[in-house]
């Protein structure tokens, strides 16, 4: 019986591996193509037939992207914005989510519903009123405008609340009986237990600020304030599009994000959340 | 007690919202009230300037210039330098809004109250919108006061009038020609295209020049995915415009080019669109023998031959093909203009800079970079033909002379909406997602709706 | 165990405010930082945007009150109907497919596998990569006459290339192409959410189920799925909202040089954007936005009720 179970297990695992590997390759092919294109002359990027390894790789592309546009400055700006927004989001969202998940107060459900529903309104609909408001505050062409726009989203609250719900109420009750204030519970109990959720929110907020295009496009018209995505668009001019450079810049700008992801996804390890019960 | 608490919280939240609302509302209702107060002292200043006409105001002033593709455009910097050398108290700050959707961005920025002074106008539909939104300073007064001679612009100023008022002055003009690859013609033993080709002759040459297959294939002609590259052959006889509301006249044009596509004379539109193939690339690669394109490509091609990226080193241009019975040198054109923000706080300085760029001095600077300015006289054309890298044959030089230029999109109140419909159907027809008849019928129907609204 | 929340009694008993009031104050204090920022910078413009739906405004000239005109216009507008229809079809295509793939991936990549980190990163990668670049790549691969996909299909099936679907350029296949693209691009994102959610499932529950004789499938349906309910609610909501709000993906995949979508690919937000910024009809555009909002609100409420019944 044991032997049969093992064979079945091995067969199942092999199948899973093959399937996963195949799909993973499909995921990566476009990236490999991007990598290969980043070494080509612009006119060769989209030429047929597809050439995977260019005969004379154009390393200059990787130099040009720093001089043609101030890519260094753009990366700095984008990193600055992403980090600040992410930290603010993490703090305020997890803070607010605790109330929605574990506290009871009047209007909780209505307020929460309203919060989620606002995610549904496309930004294009209130873009101009928001722009006018920002100008009233004198925040046009400042990084502050982007930070204030992105750091207080309903999305983060929604995400954290769902995760907090999976933390058993008994834990929270026990902490209260032990004499912890609500703030203490949040800091000492909820935060440590929700590492996977916090990691998720960090990744998402960071990536979405990193890749945000419309926001910086409207609010940051001064070149020294612009971000990477706007920088990429600068390679698409009225009469041509320098895809070789766009690919090179895209390859470079993905690296910080992938690093953050690799670092954080270690937190997606089973057992982190349940340790509270055993302890 | 808690009911009171809830009420208090509720009331204060509403108060915050209300204050915010009122702040937002009142601002937009006054249409940028913050800039009006600052603008009021300015007229007093300009009256001082006009009482002593020879003295320009010498207080340092900064003008913000809205433009696109700063990096890729050759004439911005020389223009700024030439002007600030002559007017050292002026600083010009450029705001690059990017070329994709530039006019929409400009309109949004202006609606949001951005403090831009000089505005570059990229296309007519966007211009029409800006006029409707009352963002542009009317220029008739300025023109007569400064004695600007609008005839120097070859009739284009009249074409952008709205209700007899003009809101922009052109500084750059481009027109369509045919670029051709001399080496490919030599190899095939086919005589070069001439400055007087009818459409039939053009097609014939294209068919002769198409050869090979696979990666070695040479296409006789190349039509970029813009609708103007195909559709606008139909207006060259002057009988119709694209804003009339009836588009049946486009049938022969579409039939011709669809057949060329089917026969492999030109590249498949659907492939072009999805593979982001740029017209410059296929010309550089010696894959196309002829290409109808705008004169802006002249400067680019010259530069790319020098840098080695373009392998089409032996090339020339000829005049645009014309329908039978129409004079050679009839072609399509576009103009790029400058306008001034109605709410600009530095209006006089902005107007002065605009006059410089659109005037003869600006034209000189622009021509020196290989771009064709709006003031197109013989000297200008000669200097362009004399640029190092410009084809040396007589035909190419002669091709710079145009007989009559039709604007790609004429000035019309609803041109933005009409453009949308025309683009859509062009795409559907060329990808064969619809038949020519159905596409044209759709255009007729929907544009009629717009025109009657 | 729905006990009344009690305040900690270590702090000196504050008899000025009742416990219930203090509870509420504390709760509001948690929400305040996020809500205040949200209210000022997002909620206020949104409210203003809703008001805009009842006026006629071109962005610059004074507004003119229009009552319900914009909404009655919507009812008769075939372009709007088509945009709404396209968006709904797109959502129906994207949501189930993405959820299934994301969940399957999360479960698979939750096991201890060799190269797990690499694979998680590989699947997450399309979400992170710049949309401009990735859409160009995708279009190139699916190019009608010269792209590898059609060439391979041609070699396998023998159908001449001209008769194969033209994918992004084909009005019948465009939606299929973009759904495929979206699932490919986003499944990593939702996989991450599910991964995080899976960490919250108590392994003791699995052990108990195994002891009870449940096989892998039964464990999946009786333990994993119920435990993932809050996560699933979240994923479903965000997927639906994002699908209804889609814009960038369509523009980057389909719009040519003129930045336009034709009527087989026109989606709601594109219509809103065009109406506001190209036709200068902000009021009408925002009326559309409100319809979008109401539809999603309706779905949210239904979902929410479902979650309350199902969870806890």
Coordinates of N, CA and C in Angstrom, one line a residue, chain B residues 176-332:
Chain B
X176 N 3.9 66.3 -48.4 CA 4.2 65.0 -48.7 C 5.0 64.9 -50.1
X177 N 6.0 64.0 -50.1 CA 6.7 63.7 -51.3 C 6.8 62.2 -51.4
X178 N 7.5 61.8 -52.5 CA 7.8 60.3 -52.6 C 9.3 60.2 -52.4
X179 N 9.7 59.3 -51.4 CA 11.1 59.0 -51.3 C 11.4 57.7 -52.1
X180 N 12.5 57.7 -52.7 CA 12.8 56.4 -53.5 C 14.3 56.0 -53.3
X181 N 14.5 54.8 -53.5 CA 15.8 54.2 -53.3 C 16.6 54.0 -54.6
X182 N 17.5 54.8 -54.9 CA 18.2 54.8 -56.2 C 18.9 53.4 -56.5
X183 N 19.5 52.9 -55.5 CA 20.2 51.6 -55.7 C 19.3 50.5 -56.1
X184 N 18.1 50.4 -55.5 CA 17.2 49.4 -55.9 C 16.7 49.6 -57.3
X185 N 16.5 50.8 -57.7 CA 16.1 51.1 -59.1 C 17.2 50.7 -60.1
X186 N 18.4 51.0 -59.7 CA 19.5 50.7 -60.6 C 19.7 49.2 -60.7
X187 N 19.6 48.5 -59.6 CA 19.7 47.0 -59.7 C 18.6 46.4 -60.5
X188 N 17.4 47.0 -60.5 CA 16.3 46.4 -61.3 C 16.3 46.9 -62.7
X189 N 17.1 47.9 -63.0 CA 17.1 48.5 -64.3 C 15.8 49.2 -64.7
X190 N 15.2 49.8 -63.7 CA 14.0 50.6 -63.9 C 14.3 52.1 -63.8
X191 N 13.8 52.9 -64.7 CA 14.1 54.3 -64.6 C 13.4 54.9 -63.3
X192 N 14.1 55.9 -62.7 CA 13.7 56.5 -61.5 C 12.3 57.2 -61.7
X193 N 11.6 57.3 -60.6 CA 10.3 58.1 -60.7 C 10.6 59.5 -61.0
X194 N 9.6 60.2 -61.6 CA 9.8 61.6 -62.0 C 9.0 62.5 -61.2
X195 N 9.2 63.8 -61.5 CA 8.4 64.8 -60.8 C 7.0 65.0 -61.3
X196 N 6.6 64.2 -62.3 CA 5.3 64.4 -62.8 C 4.7 63.0 -63.1
X197 N 4.3 62.4 -62.0 CA 3.7 61.0 -62.2 C 2.2 61.1 -61.8
X198 N 1.5 60.4 -62.6 CA 0.1 60.2 -62.2 C 0.0 59.0 -61.3
X199 N -1.1 58.9 -60.6 CA -1.3 57.8 -59.7 C -1.1 56.5 -60.4
X200 N -1.6 56.4 -61.6 CA -1.5 55.1 -62.4 C 0.0 54.8 -62.6
X201 N 0.7 55.9 -63.0 CA 2.2 55.6 -63.3 C 2.9 55.2 -62.0
X202 N 2.5 55.8 -60.9 CA 3.1 55.5 -59.6 C 2.9 54.0 -59.3
X203 N 1.7 53.6 -59.5 CA 1.4 52.2 -59.2 C 2.2 51.3 -60.1
X204 N 2.2 51.7 -61.4 CA 3.0 50.9 -62.4 C 4.4 50.7 -62.0
X205 N 5.1 51.8 -61.6 CA 6.4 51.7 -61.2 C 6.6 50.8 -60.0
X206 N 5.6 50.9 -59.0 CA 5.7 50.1 -57.8 C 5.6 48.6 -58.2
X207 N 4.7 48.3 -59.1 CA 4.6 46.9 -59.5 C 5.8 46.4 -60.2
X208 N 6.4 47.2 -61.0 CA 7.7 46.8 -61.6 C 8.8 46.5 -60.6
X209 N 8.8 47.3 -59.5 CA 9.9 47.2 -58.6 C 9.7 46.1 -57.5
X210 N 8.5 45.5 -57.5 CA 8.3 44.5 -56.4 C 9.0 43.2 -56.9
X211 N 9.8 42.6 -56.0 CA 10.5 41.4 -56.4 C 10.9 40.6 -55.2
X212 N 11.2 39.4 -55.4 CA 11.7 38.5 -54.4 C 10.7 38.1 -53.4
X213 N 11.1 37.4 -52.4 CA 10.2 36.9 -51.4 C 10.9 36.7 -50.1
X214 N 10.1 36.5 -49.0 CA 10.8 36.2 -47.7 C 11.5 37.4 -47.2
X215 N 12.7 37.2 -46.6 CA 13.4 38.3 -46.1 C 14.2 39.1 -47.2
X216 N 14.2 38.5 -48.4 CA 14.8 39.2 -49.5 C 13.9 40.1 -50.3
X217 N 12.6 40.1 -49.9 CA 11.6 40.8 -50.7 C 11.8 42.3 -50.7
X218 N 11.6 42.8 -51.9 CA 11.6 44.3 -52.1 C 10.2 44.7 -52.4
X219 N 9.6 45.6 -51.7 CA 8.3 46.1 -52.0 C 8.4 47.3 -52.8
X220 N 7.5 47.4 -53.8 CA 7.5 48.6 -54.7 C 7.2 49.9 -54.0
X221 N 6.3 49.8 -53.1 CA 5.9 51.0 -52.4 C 5.6 50.7 -50.9
X222 N 5.5 51.7 -50.1 CA 5.2 51.5 -48.7 C 4.2 52.5 -48.2
X223 N 3.1 52.1 -47.7 CA 2.1 53.0 -47.1 C 2.1 52.8 -45.6
X224 N 2.5 53.8 -44.9 CA 2.4 53.8 -43.4 C 1.0 53.6 -42.9
X225 N 0.8 53.3 -41.7 CA -0.5 53.0 -41.2 C -1.4 54.2 -41.0
X226 N -0.8 55.4 -41.0 CA -1.7 56.6 -40.9 C -2.7 56.6 -42.0
X227 N -3.9 57.1 -41.7 CA -4.9 57.1 -42.8 C -4.5 58.1 -43.9
X228 N -3.7 59.1 -43.6 CA -3.4 60.1 -44.6 C -2.5 59.5 -45.7
X229 N -1.8 58.4 -45.4 CA -0.9 57.8 -46.4 C -1.7 57.1 -47.5
X230 N -3.0 56.8 -47.2 CA -3.8 56.1 -48.3 C -4.9 57.0 -48.6
X231 N -5.7 57.3 -47.6 CA -7.0 58.0 -47.9 C -6.8 59.3 -48.6
X232 N -5.8 60.1 -48.3 CA -5.8 61.4 -48.8 C -5.3 61.5 -50.3
X233 N -5.0 60.4 -50.9 CA -4.8 60.5 -52.4 C -6.1 61.0 -53.0
X234 N -7.2 60.7 -52.3 CA -8.5 61.0 -52.9 C -8.9 62.5 -52.9
X235 N -8.2 63.3 -52.1 CA -8.6 64.7 -52.1 C -7.8 65.6 -53.1
X236 N -6.8 65.0 -53.7 CA -5.8 65.8 -54.5 C -6.4 66.5 -55.7
X237 N -7.6 66.0 -56.1 CA -8.2 66.8 -57.2 C -9.0 67.9 -56.8
X238 N -9.0 68.2 -55.5 CA -9.7 69.4 -55.0 C -11.2 69.3 -55.1
X239 N -11.8 68.2 -55.4 CA -13.3 68.2 -55.6 C -14.0 67.9 -54.3
X240 N -13.2 67.3 -53.4 CA -13.8 66.9 -52.1 C -12.9 67.2 -50.9
X241 N -13.5 67.3 -49.8 CA -12.6 67.4 -48.6 C -13.1 66.3 -47.6
X242 N -12.3 66.1 -46.6 CA -12.7 65.0 -45.6 C -13.7 65.5 -44.6
X243 N -14.1 66.7 -44.7 CA -15.1 67.1 -43.7 C -16.4 67.4 -44.3
X244 N -16.6 67.0 -45.6 CA -17.9 67.3 -46.3 C -19.0 66.5 -45.8
X245 N -18.7 65.3 -45.4 CA -19.8 64.4 -44.9 C -20.1 63.3 -45.9
X246 N -19.6 63.3 -47.1 CA -19.8 62.2 -48.1 C -18.5 61.7 -48.5
X247 N -18.3 60.4 -48.3 CA -17.0 59.8 -48.6 C -17.0 58.8 -49.7
X248 N -18.0 58.8 -50.5 CA -18.0 57.8 -51.6 C -16.9 58.0 -52.6
X249 N -16.3 59.3 -52.6 CA -15.3 59.5 -53.5 C -14.0 58.8 -53.2
X250 N -13.9 58.2 -52.0 CA -12.7 57.5 -51.6 C -12.7 56.1 -52.2
X251 N -13.8 55.6 -52.8 CA -13.8 54.2 -53.2 C -12.7 53.8 -54.1
X252 N -12.5 54.6 -55.2 CA -11.4 54.1 -56.1 C -10.0 54.1 -55.4
X253 N -9.8 55.0 -54.5 CA -8.5 55.0 -53.8 C -8.3 53.8 -53.0
X254 N -9.3 53.4 -52.2 CA -9.2 52.3 -51.4 C -9.1 51.0 -52.2
X255 N -9.9 51.0 -53.3 CA -9.8 49.8 -54.2 C -8.4 49.6 -54.7
X256 N -7.8 50.7 -55.1 CA -6.4 50.6 -55.7 C -5.5 50.1 -54.6
X257 N -5.5 50.6 -53.4 CA -4.5 50.3 -52.5 C -4.7 48.9 -51.9
X258 N -6.0 48.5 -51.7 CA -6.3 47.2 -51.3 C -5.8 46.1 -52.3
X259 N -5.9 46.5 -53.6 CA -5.4 45.5 -54.6 C -3.9 45.4 -54.5
X260 N -3.3 46.6 -54.3 CA -1.8 46.6 -54.1 C -1.4 45.7 -52.9
X261 N -2.2 45.8 -51.9 CA -1.9 45.0 -50.7 C -2.1 43.5 -51.0
X262 N -3.2 43.2 -51.6 CA -3.4 41.8 -52.0 C -2.3 41.2 -52.9
X263 N -1.9 42.1 -53.8 CA -0.9 41.6 -54.7 C 0.5 41.6 -54.2
X264 N 0.7 42.0 -52.9 CA 2.0 42.0 -52.3 C 2.9 43.2 -52.7
X265 N 2.3 44.2 -53.3 CA 3.1 45.4 -53.7 C 3.5 46.2 -52.5
X266 N 2.5 46.3 -51.6 CA 2.8 47.0 -50.4 C 2.6 46.0 -49.2
X267 N 3.2 46.4 -48.1 CA 3.1 45.5 -46.9 C 1.7 45.4 -46.4
X268 N 1.3 44.3 -45.8 CA 0.0 44.1 -45.2 C -0.2 45.0 -44.0
X269 N -1.3 45.7 -44.1 CA -1.6 46.7 -43.0 C -1.7 46.1 -41.6
X270 N -2.4 45.0 -41.6 CA -2.5 44.3 -40.2 C -1.2 44.0 -39.6
X271 N -0.3 43.4 -40.5 CA 1.0 43.1 -40.0 C 1.8 44.3 -39.5
X272 N 1.7 45.4 -40.4 CA 2.4 46.6 -40.0 C 1.9 47.1 -38.7
X273 N 0.6 47.1 -38.5 CA 0.1 47.7 -37.3 C 0.5 46.9 -36.1
X274 N 0.4 45.6 -36.1 CA 0.7 44.8 -34.9 C 2.2 44.7 -34.7
X275 N 3.0 44.8 -35.7 CA 4.4 44.6 -35.5 C 5.2 45.9 -35.2
X276 N 4.5 47.0 -35.0 CA 5.1 48.2 -34.7 C 6.2 48.6 -35.7
X277 N 6.0 48.1 -36.9 CA 7.1 48.4 -37.9 C 7.0 49.9 -38.2
X278 N 8.1 50.5 -38.2 CA 8.2 51.9 -38.5 C 8.6 52.1 -39.9
X279 N 8.0 53.2 -40.5 CA 8.3 53.4 -42.0 C 9.8 53.6 -42.2
X280 N 10.4 54.3 -41.2 CA 11.8 54.6 -41.4 C 12.6 53.3 -41.5
X281 N 12.3 52.3 -40.7 CA 13.1 51.1 -40.6 C 13.1 50.4 -42.0
X282 N 11.9 50.3 -42.6 CA 11.9 49.5 -43.9 C 12.6 50.3 -45.0
X283 N 12.6 51.6 -44.9 CA 13.3 52.4 -45.9 C 14.8 52.2 -45.7
X284 N 15.2 52.3 -44.4 CA 16.7 52.1 -44.1 C 17.2 50.8 -44.6
X285 N 16.3 49.8 -44.4 CA 16.8 48.4 -44.7 C 16.8 48.0 -46.2
X286 N 16.5 49.0 -47.1 CA 16.4 48.7 -48.5 C 15.4 47.7 -48.8
X287 N 14.3 47.7 -48.0 CA 13.2 46.7 -48.4 C 12.1 47.4 -49.2
X288 N 12.1 48.7 -49.3 CA 11.1 49.3 -50.1 C 11.7 50.2 -51.2
X289 N 11.1 50.2 -52.4 CA 11.7 51.0 -53.5 C 11.2 52.4 -53.4
X290 N 9.9 52.6 -53.1 CA 9.4 54.0 -53.0 C 8.6 54.1 -51.7
X291 N 8.5 55.3 -51.2 CA 7.6 55.5 -50.0 C 7.1 56.9 -50.0
X292 N 5.7 57.0 -49.9 CA 5.2 58.3 -49.8 C 5.1 58.7 -48.3
X293 N 5.7 59.9 -48.1 CA 5.9 60.3 -46.7 C 6.1 61.8 -46.6
X294 N 6.1 62.3 -45.5 CA 6.2 63.8 -45.3 C 7.6 64.3 -45.3
X295 N 7.8 65.6 -45.6 CA 9.1 66.1 -45.8 C 9.9 66.1 -44.5
X296 N 9.3 65.9 -43.3 CA 10.0 65.8 -42.1 C 11.0 64.7 -42.1
X297 N 10.8 63.7 -43.0 CA 11.6 62.5 -43.0 C 13.0 62.8 -43.7
X298 N 13.0 63.9 -44.4 CA 14.2 64.3 -45.1 C 15.4 64.5 -44.1
X299 N 15.1 65.3 -43.1 CA 16.1 65.5 -42.1 C 16.6 64.3 -41.4
X300 N 15.6 63.4 -41.0 CA 15.9 62.2 -40.3 C 16.7 61.3 -41.2
X301 N 16.3 61.1 -42.4 CA 17.1 60.2 -43.3 C 18.5 60.7 -43.5
X302 N 18.7 62.0 -43.7 CA 20.0 62.6 -43.8 C 20.9 62.2 -42.6
X303 N 20.3 62.4 -41.5 CA 21.1 62.1 -40.2 C 21.4 60.6 -40.1
X304 N 20.4 59.8 -40.4 CA 20.6 58.3 -40.3 C 21.6 57.7 -41.3
X305 N 21.7 58.4 -42.5 CA 22.7 57.9 -43.4 C 24.0 58.2 -42.8
X306 N 24.1 59.4 -42.3 CA 25.4 59.8 -41.7 C 25.8 58.9 -40.6
X307 N 24.8 58.5 -39.7 CA 25.2 57.7 -38.6 C 25.4 56.2 -38.9
X308 N 25.0 55.9 -40.2 CA 25.2 54.5 -40.6 C 23.9 53.6 -40.4
X309 N 23.0 54.2 -39.6 CA 21.8 53.3 -39.4 C 21.0 53.1 -40.6
X310 N 21.0 54.1 -41.5 CA 20.2 53.9 -42.8 C 21.2 53.4 -43.8
X311 N 20.8 52.2 -44.4 CA 21.6 51.7 -45.4 C 21.2 52.1 -46.8
X312 N 20.1 53.0 -46.9 CA 19.7 53.5 -48.1 C 20.4 54.7 -48.5
X313 N 21.7 54.6 -48.8 CA 22.5 55.8 -49.0 C 22.3 56.5 -50.2
X314 N 21.8 55.8 -51.3 CA 21.5 56.5 -52.5 C 20.1 56.7 -52.7
X315 N 19.6 57.9 -52.4 CA 18.1 58.1 -52.3 C 17.8 59.4 -52.9
X316 N 16.5 59.6 -53.2 CA 16.1 60.9 -53.8 C 14.6 61.1 -53.4
X317 N 14.1 62.3 -53.8 CA 12.7 62.6 -53.6 C 12.1 63.1 -54.9
X318 N 10.9 62.8 -55.1 CA 10.2 63.4 -56.2 C 8.8 63.9 -55.7
X319 N 8.2 64.7 -56.6 CA 6.9 65.3 -56.2 C 5.9 64.2 -56.0
X320 N 4.9 64.5 -55.3 CA 3.8 63.6 -55.0 C 3.0 63.2 -56.3
X321 N 2.7 61.9 -56.4 CA 1.8 61.5 -57.6 C 0.5 62.2 -57.5
X322 N 0.0 62.5 -58.7 CA -1.3 63.3 -58.7 C -2.3 62.6 -59.6
X323 N -3.5 62.9 -59.4 CA -4.6 62.3 -60.3 C -4.4 62.9 -61.7
X324 N -5.0 62.2 -62.7 CA -5.0 62.8 -64.1 C -5.6 64.1 -64.1
X325 N -5.0 65.0 -64.8 CA -5.6 66.3 -65.0 C -5.3 67.3 -63.9
X326 N -4.6 66.9 -62.9 CA -4.2 67.8 -61.8 C -2.7 68.1 -61.9
X327 N -2.4 69.3 -61.7 CA -1.0 69.8 -61.8 C 0.0 69.1 -60.9
X328 N 1.1 68.8 -61.4 CA 2.2 68.1 -60.6 C 2.6 69.1 -59.5
X329 N 2.9 68.6 -58.4 CA 3.3 69.5 -57.3 C 2.1 69.7 -56.4
X330 N 1.0 69.1 -56.7 CA -0.2 69.2 -55.7 C 0.1 68.1 -54.7
X331 N 0.0 68.5 -53.5 CA 0.3 67.5 -52.5 C -0.4 67.8 -51.1
X332 N -0.2 67.0 -50.2 CA -0.8 67.2 -48.8 C 0.2 67.9 -48.0

